[in-house]
Every structure is written in C-alpha cells, then in structure tokens.
Amino acid sequence: MRAIVLLGPPGAGKGTLARDLAECAHFSVFVTGDVLRKAIQEETELGRSIKSNVEAGRLVDDETILTLVRDFLRSHREGVIFDGFPRTIGQAKALESIIGADSLGVVYLELSEEMVLKRLGSRRNCPACGKIYNLLSNPPLKDGICDDCGCALIVRKDDDPDIIKSRYDVYLKETAPLVEYYDGRLIKVNADRSVDEVFHDVRGKLCQE
Ligand code: AP5
C-alpha cells in the first residue's frame, strides 16, 4: 500500500491539502482530528474519554490513536493520506510496523508561528461536510454559511487564541522531533504560499518520488 503523511504545525494547511490531494490521487484520507471531534460530538465512550485533552489542545494517548488508525486501515488498504498522524515518535514507529517504511511519503509543511496564529485566528469550519474556510484567504461566499452544504460554519473550540498557543507548544515538543526522525525522506514544502501553489508543489514532488 502507499501512504502519505502530512506533517506540520497546527494551521499549516494539512487538512486543506489532504482534501485536494485525496481528490486528485483518489486516496482515502484519515483526518485524525475530525475522527476525534466526531466522537466528542456524538458523546461516545471514546469521545468522553478524550474531550478534555482535545479541547485543551493536548495530545490524545498513542494507544487510543493507534487503535483508530488500525481500525481505519482494515477497510482502507489501497492508498491513504494521514492528516494529523503520526504526531509522536511512538506513533511514527508504530505506523512503520503496520504498513512498512518503504510505503511512506512524508510531506512537511513549513510555516512560521506568526502565520499559524494568523491562519487559525481566522479559520471557519463546516461541521457537516468538513470544508475548511479562512476569513482572510478563503472566505465563504455567504457570511457564516458553507458554500457546499449550506450549514452554519463554526469556530473550533481549540481555535481560541490561548489554546492555539498551547497547541503550537505541544507541536514543538511532541511532533517537531519527527522532522529529524524522517530526515532524508522528507518532502519539504514552504506552506506560506497560496493553497494552489502549495498543492501543485506537493503534487509535483510526490510524482517525482
Ligand atoms: P487536528 O485537527 O489535527 O489539528 P492541528 O494539527 O492542530 O491542525 P489543524 O487542523 O488546526 O490545522 P491544519 O494544518 O489542518 O490547517 P487547515 O488546513 O485547517 O488535531 C486536533 C487535536 O486532536 C489535537 O490538538 C489533539 O488533541 C488531537 N489529535 C489529533 N491527532 C492526534 C494524534 N495523532 N495524536 C494525539 N492527539 C491527536 O488550515 C488552517 C487555516 O489556514 C484554514 O483557515 C485554511 O483555510 C487556511 N489555509 C490553509 N492553507 C492555506 C494557504 N496555503 N494559504 C492561506 N490560507 C491557508
């Protein structure tokens, strides 16, 4: 199987890129954050156990995440894009043991902290279809309404300015070490460009692999 990992700080554009790449490559997407937020919204046992961590911007424990990934891979074996996984060295090692290191392409979206704060402070999400908007760079046609499904857009709970800051700190401590871990196998991309430019750059680099 072939898998693409999207790595980068919160707000780097992983979710935006994942949707575009999946459409063009006909890959499935595992959006870790969406799976967790859905469980919280539906108040499942999993949702109740992870709610406080996710809403405060702390990581969920590796074993819970790996169980979700293994479940997903049971029914999606052809080609997968991982948005938001792995986020720790432990998760990265486990992924390799599940699918094999040779099957992995790792895209690293580089973005400064200043841009992270700016993007997440102006993000809006559709809770129904998952479409991602930005009031500055990609606003909806009608204020507060999803272009695709007509649902009212929301601000994610963890997009509060203080929580954005702690998510960035968690990223530096827990996830940034993966850049070194994947050294030599990383496709580095400057994420401080338009959505189209980032997408075409990544697509071109993945095709050369
Ligand atoms: P998750 O949902 O994965 O959040 P995140 O990694 O913080 O990433 P974001 O979704 O905030 O940003 P993004 O990079 O997808 O950017 P987006 O495309 O939206 O995780 C949430 C929580 O779940 C975690 O804090 C943790 O608690 C838990 N969790 C998840 N995975 C876990 C794991 N593996 N282990 C443990 N816990 C886990 O774009 C951001 C904004 O910028 C949008 O408004 C967008 O429109 C805009 N934008 C995007 N690209 C561009 C561009 N090129 N130019 C201009 N604007 C752009």
Short mmCIF file of C-alpha atoms and ligand atoms in Angstrom, two decimals:
data_model
loop_
_atom_site.label_atom_id
_atom_site.label_comp_id
_atom_site.label_asym_id
_atom_site.label_seq_id
_atom_site.Cartn_x
_atom_site.Cartn_y
_atom_site.Cartn_z
CA MET A 1 0.00 0.00 0.00
CA ARG A 2 1.05 3.62 -0.44
CA ALA A 3 0.58 6.17 2.34
CA ILE A 4 1.25 9.89 2.54
CA VAL A 5 1.84 11.55 5.89
CA LEU A 6 1.19 15.28 6.18
CA LEU A 7 3.38 16.78 8.87
CA GLY A 8 3.44 20.38 10.06
CA PRO A 9 2.36 22.76 12.79
CA PRO A 10 -1.30 23.44 13.57
CA GLY A 11 -2.74 25.61 10.83
CA ALA A 12 -0.03 24.76 8.28
CA GLY A 13 -2.77 23.63 5.89
CA LYS A 14 -2.67 19.84 6.36
CA GLY A 15 -6.45 19.48 6.24
CA THR A 16 -6.80 21.78 3.24
CA LEU A 17 -4.08 19.94 1.31
CA ALA A 18 -5.34 16.48 2.35
CA ARG A 19 -8.74 17.12 0.79
CA ASP A 20 -7.25 18.37 -2.50
CA LEU A 21 -4.63 15.60 -2.74
CA ALA A 22 -7.14 12.87 -1.95
CA GLU A 23 -9.45 14.11 -4.68
CA CYS A 24 -6.68 14.16 -7.27
CA ALA A 25 -4.94 10.90 -6.27
CA HIS A 26 -8.16 9.02 -5.37
CA PHE A 27 -6.71 8.21 -1.96
CA SER A 28 -8.69 7.84 1.26
CA VAL A 29 -8.00 10.38 3.99
CA PHE A 30 -7.64 9.69 7.68
CA VAL A 31 -8.22 13.04 9.41
CA THR A 32 -7.32 12.25 13.00
CA GLY A 33 -8.74 15.49 14.43
CA ASP A 34 -12.09 15.02 12.62
CA VAL A 35 -12.43 11.44 13.89
CA LEU A 36 -11.78 12.64 17.45
CA ARG A 37 -14.11 15.65 17.20
CA LYS A 38 -16.90 13.45 15.77
CA ALA A 39 -16.57 11.08 18.73
CA ILE A 40 -16.80 14.07 21.08
CA GLN A 41 -19.82 15.48 19.29
CA GLU A 42 -21.59 12.11 19.39
CA GLU A 43 -20.66 11.67 23.06
CA THR A 44 -19.38 8.14 22.52
CA GLU A 45 -17.26 6.45 25.18
CA LEU A 46 -14.16 7.42 23.19
CA GLY A 47 -15.45 10.99 22.87
CA ARG A 48 -15.98 11.35 26.60
CA SER A 49 -12.51 9.98 27.37
CA ILE A 50 -10.65 12.37 25.02
CA LYS A 51 -12.81 15.53 25.22
CA SER A 52 -10.76 17.43 27.78
CA ASN A 53 -7.45 16.72 26.02
CA VAL A 54 -8.64 17.66 22.53
CA GLU A 55 -10.43 20.81 23.61
CA ALA A 56 -7.40 21.97 25.59
CA GLY A 57 -5.02 21.22 22.68
CA ARG A 58 -3.20 18.35 24.40
CA LEU A 59 -2.41 15.13 22.55
CA VAL A 60 -4.53 12.04 22.96
CA ASP A 61 -2.55 9.00 24.14
CA ASP A 62 -0.75 6.94 21.47
CA GLU A 63 -2.64 3.70 22.13
CA THR A 64 -6.05 5.31 21.52
CA ILE A 65 -4.83 6.90 18.30
CA LEU A 66 -3.21 3.67 17.07
CA THR A 67 -6.40 1.71 17.69
CA LEU A 68 -8.29 4.20 15.49
CA VAL A 69 -5.63 4.01 12.77
CA ARG A 70 -5.60 0.19 12.75
CA ASP A 71 -9.42 0.13 12.52
CA PHE A 72 -9.32 2.56 9.60
CA LEU A 73 -6.66 0.59 7.74
CA ARG A 74 -8.68 -2.61 7.98
CA SER A 75 -11.08 -1.20 5.41
CA HIS A 76 -8.75 1.20 3.54
CA ARG A 77 -5.77 -0.64 2.09
CA GLU A 78 -5.30 0.99 -1.30
CA GLY A 79 -3.81 4.42 -0.65
CA VAL A 80 -4.16 6.64 2.39
CA ILE A 81 -3.35 10.22 3.30
CA PHE A 82 -2.78 10.77 7.01
CA ASP A 83 -3.69 14.27 8.22
CA GLY A 84 -2.57 14.72 11.83
CA PHE A 85 -0.90 11.33 12.27
CA PRO A 86 1.74 10.42 13.34
CA ARG A 87 2.33 13.12 15.93
CA THR A 88 4.85 11.41 18.20
CA ILE A 89 7.91 9.25 17.58
CA GLY A 90 5.97 6.32 19.11
CA GLN A 91 3.14 6.77 16.60
CA ALA A 92 5.64 7.04 13.71
CA LYS A 93 7.36 3.78 14.68
CA ALA A 94 4.01 2.03 15.05
CA LEU A 95 2.89 3.22 11.61
CA GLU A 96 6.04 1.79 10.04
CA SER A 97 5.45 -1.52 11.73
CA ILE A 98 1.88 -1.58 10.38
CA ILE A 99 2.49 -0.59 6.74
CA GLY A 100 6.28 -0.68 6.25
CA ALA A 101 8.65 2.29 5.98
CA ASP A 102 9.05 1.91 2.19
CA SER A 103 5.38 2.64 1.58
CA LEU A 104 5.54 6.07 3.19
CA GLY A 105 5.86 9.52 1.63
CA VAL A 106 6.19 12.28 4.23
CA VAL A 107 5.29 15.86 3.33
CA TYR A 108 6.41 18.55 5.76
CA LEU A 109 4.53 21.84 5.53
CA GLU A 110 6.75 24.57 6.96
CA LEU A 111 5.02 27.62 8.45
CA SER A 112 6.12 30.24 10.99
CA GLU A 113 4.41 30.64 14.36
CA GLU A 114 3.25 34.11 13.33
CA MET A 115 1.40 32.67 10.31
CA VAL A 116 -0.01 29.81 12.40
CA LEU A 117 -1.62 32.32 14.76
CA LYS A 118 -2.94 34.41 11.89
CA ARG A 119 -4.45 31.48 9.98
CA LEU A 120 -6.05 29.73 12.93
CA GLY A 121 -7.44 33.01 14.28
CA SER A 122 -9.39 33.44 11.04
CA ARG A 123 -10.39 29.82 10.32
CA ARG A 124 -14.00 28.68 10.00
CA ASN A 125 -15.08 25.03 9.61
CA CYS A 126 -18.18 23.35 8.30
CA PRO A 127 -19.28 20.83 10.97
CA ALA A 128 -21.33 18.88 8.42
CA CYS A 129 -19.13 18.34 5.35
CA GLY A 130 -15.74 19.28 6.87
CA LYS A 131 -14.92 22.04 4.37
CA ILE A 132 -12.31 24.46 5.69
CA TYR A 133 -12.54 28.24 5.19
CA ASN A 134 -10.47 31.25 6.10
CA LEU A 135 -11.94 34.71 6.53
CA LEU A 136 -8.77 36.26 5.08
CA SER A 137 -7.65 33.86 2.36
CA ASN A 138 -10.70 31.74 1.51
CA PRO A 139 -13.96 33.19 2.85
CA PRO A 140 -17.35 31.57 2.19
CA LEU A 141 -19.50 33.20 -0.49
CA LYS A 142 -22.20 33.92 2.08
CA ASP A 143 -21.08 35.08 5.52
CA GLY A 144 -21.07 32.18 8.03
CA ILE A 145 -22.58 29.62 5.62
CA CYS A 146 -20.87 26.65 3.92
CA ASP A 147 -20.78 27.08 0.13
CA ASP A 148 -21.12 23.34 -0.43
CA CYS A 149 -23.80 22.17 2.01
CA GLY A 150 -25.40 25.35 3.39
CA CYS A 151 -24.61 24.51 7.03
CA ALA A 152 -23.69 27.23 9.57
CA LEU A 153 -19.91 27.49 9.93
CA ILE A 154 -18.25 27.16 13.34
CA VAL A 155 -15.07 28.24 15.10
CA ARG A 156 -13.35 25.14 16.52
CA LYS A 157 -13.13 25.15 20.34
CA ASP A 158 -9.36 24.73 20.14
CA ASP A 159 -9.05 27.81 17.90
CA ASP A 160 -9.24 30.05 20.96
CA PRO A 161 -6.03 32.22 20.97
CA ASP A 162 -4.65 30.74 24.24
CA ILE A 163 -5.30 27.18 23.08
CA ILE A 164 -3.73 27.85 19.68
CA LYS A 165 -0.60 28.93 21.55
CA SER A 166 -0.53 25.75 23.66
CA ARG A 167 -1.17 23.58 20.59
CA TYR A 168 1.84 25.19 18.97
CA ASP A 169 3.94 24.48 22.09
CA VAL A 170 2.74 20.85 22.10
CA TYR A 171 3.67 20.65 18.42
CA LEU A 172 7.22 21.90 19.13
CA LYS A 173 7.71 19.45 21.98
CA GLU A 174 5.98 16.29 20.71
CA THR A 175 5.71 16.48 16.91
CA ALA A 176 8.54 18.67 15.61
CA PRO A 177 11.10 15.92 16.53
CA LEU A 178 9.53 13.90 13.68
CA VAL A 179 11.21 16.26 11.21
CA GLU A 180 14.56 14.88 12.33
CA TYR A 181 13.16 11.35 12.61
CA TYR A 182 12.13 11.43 8.93
CA ASP A 183 15.32 13.24 7.84
CA GLY A 184 16.36 12.21 4.33
CA ARG A 185 12.84 11.01 3.49
CA LEU A 186 11.02 14.33 3.91
CA ILE A 187 9.42 16.32 1.13
CA LYS A 188 9.80 19.85 2.49
CA VAL A 189 7.34 22.45 1.29
CA ASN A 190 7.04 26.16 2.02
CA ALA A 191 3.43 26.40 3.24
CA ASP A 192 3.43 30.20 3.28
CA ARG A 193 2.03 30.40 -0.25
CA SER A 194 -1.42 30.19 -1.76
CA VAL A 195 -3.41 26.96 -1.43
CA ASP A 196 -2.96 26.32 -5.18
CA GLU A 197 0.81 26.88 -5.11
CA VAL A 198 1.25 24.53 -2.15
CA PHE A 199 -0.93 21.88 -3.78
CA HIS A 200 0.91 21.99 -7.14
CA ASP A 201 4.31 21.94 -5.44
CA VAL A 202 3.40 18.91 -3.33
CA ARG A 203 1.77 17.06 -6.20
CA GLY A 204 4.82 17.65 -8.42
CA LYS A 205 7.23 16.46 -5.73
CA LEU A 206 5.18 13.36 -4.93
CA CYS A 207 5.05 12.44 -8.62
CA GLN A 208 8.86 12.56 -8.82
CA GLU A 209 9.24 10.04 -5.99
P1 AP5 B 1 -6.06 18.46 14.34
O1 AP5 B 1 -7.46 18.64 13.96
O2 AP5 B 1 -5.20 17.54 13.53
O3 AP5 B 1 -5.40 19.91 14.46
P2 AP5 B 1 -3.95 20.50 14.06
O4 AP5 B 1 -2.86 19.56 13.75
O5 AP5 B 1 -3.69 21.47 15.13
O6 AP5 B 1 -4.17 21.05 12.68
P3 AP5 B 1 -5.29 21.98 12.25
O7 AP5 B 1 -6.50 21.15 11.82
O8 AP5 B 1 -5.57 23.04 13.26
O9 AP5 B 1 -4.63 22.73 11.00
P4 AP5 B 1 -4.27 22.22 9.56
O10 AP5 B 1 -2.81 22.07 9.41
O11 AP5 B 1 -5.13 21.04 9.14
O12 AP5 B 1 -4.69 23.50 8.74
P5 AP5 B 1 -6.02 23.81 7.89
O13 AP5 B 1 -5.95 23.11 6.58
O14 AP5 B 1 -7.26 23.69 8.71
O15 AP5 B 1 -5.95 17.93 15.84
C1 AP5 B 1 -6.78 18.49 16.85
C2 AP5 B 1 -6.49 17.82 18.18
O16 AP5 B 1 -6.78 16.39 18.10
C3 AP5 B 1 -5.06 17.86 18.69
O17 AP5 B 1 -4.77 19.09 19.35
C4 AP5 B 1 -5.00 16.65 19.63
O18 AP5 B 1 -5.66 16.93 20.85
C5 AP5 B 1 -5.83 15.63 18.88
N1 AP5 B 1 -5.03 14.82 17.96
C6 AP5 B 1 -5.10 14.83 16.60
N2 AP5 B 1 -4.24 13.95 16.07
C7 AP5 B 1 -3.58 13.36 17.11
C8 AP5 B 1 -2.55 12.39 17.18
N3 AP5 B 1 -2.02 11.82 16.08
N4 AP5 B 1 -2.09 12.04 18.41
C9 AP5 B 1 -2.62 12.58 19.52
N5 AP5 B 1 -3.61 13.51 19.52
C10 AP5 B 1 -4.09 13.91 18.32
O19 AP5 B 1 -5.73 25.36 7.58
C11 AP5 B 1 -5.73 26.31 8.64
C12 AP5 B 1 -6.34 27.61 8.12
O20 AP5 B 1 -5.48 28.18 7.12
C13 AP5 B 1 -7.70 27.44 7.43
O21 AP5 B 1 -8.48 28.57 7.71
C14 AP5 B 1 -7.36 27.36 5.93
O22 AP5 B 1 -8.41 27.85 5.11
C15 AP5 B 1 -6.14 28.26 5.86
N6 AP5 B 1 -5.16 27.85 4.88
C16 AP5 B 1 -4.73 26.58 4.63
N7 AP5 B 1 -3.78 26.59 3.67
C17 AP5 B 1 -3.61 27.90 3.33
C18 AP5 B 1 -2.75 28.59 2.41
N8 AP5 B 1 -1.87 27.90 1.64
N9 AP5 B 1 -2.81 29.93 2.33
C19 AP5 B 1 -3.68 30.62 3.09
N10 AP5 B 1 -4.52 30.06 3.99
C20 AP5 B 1 -4.48 28.71 4.10
#
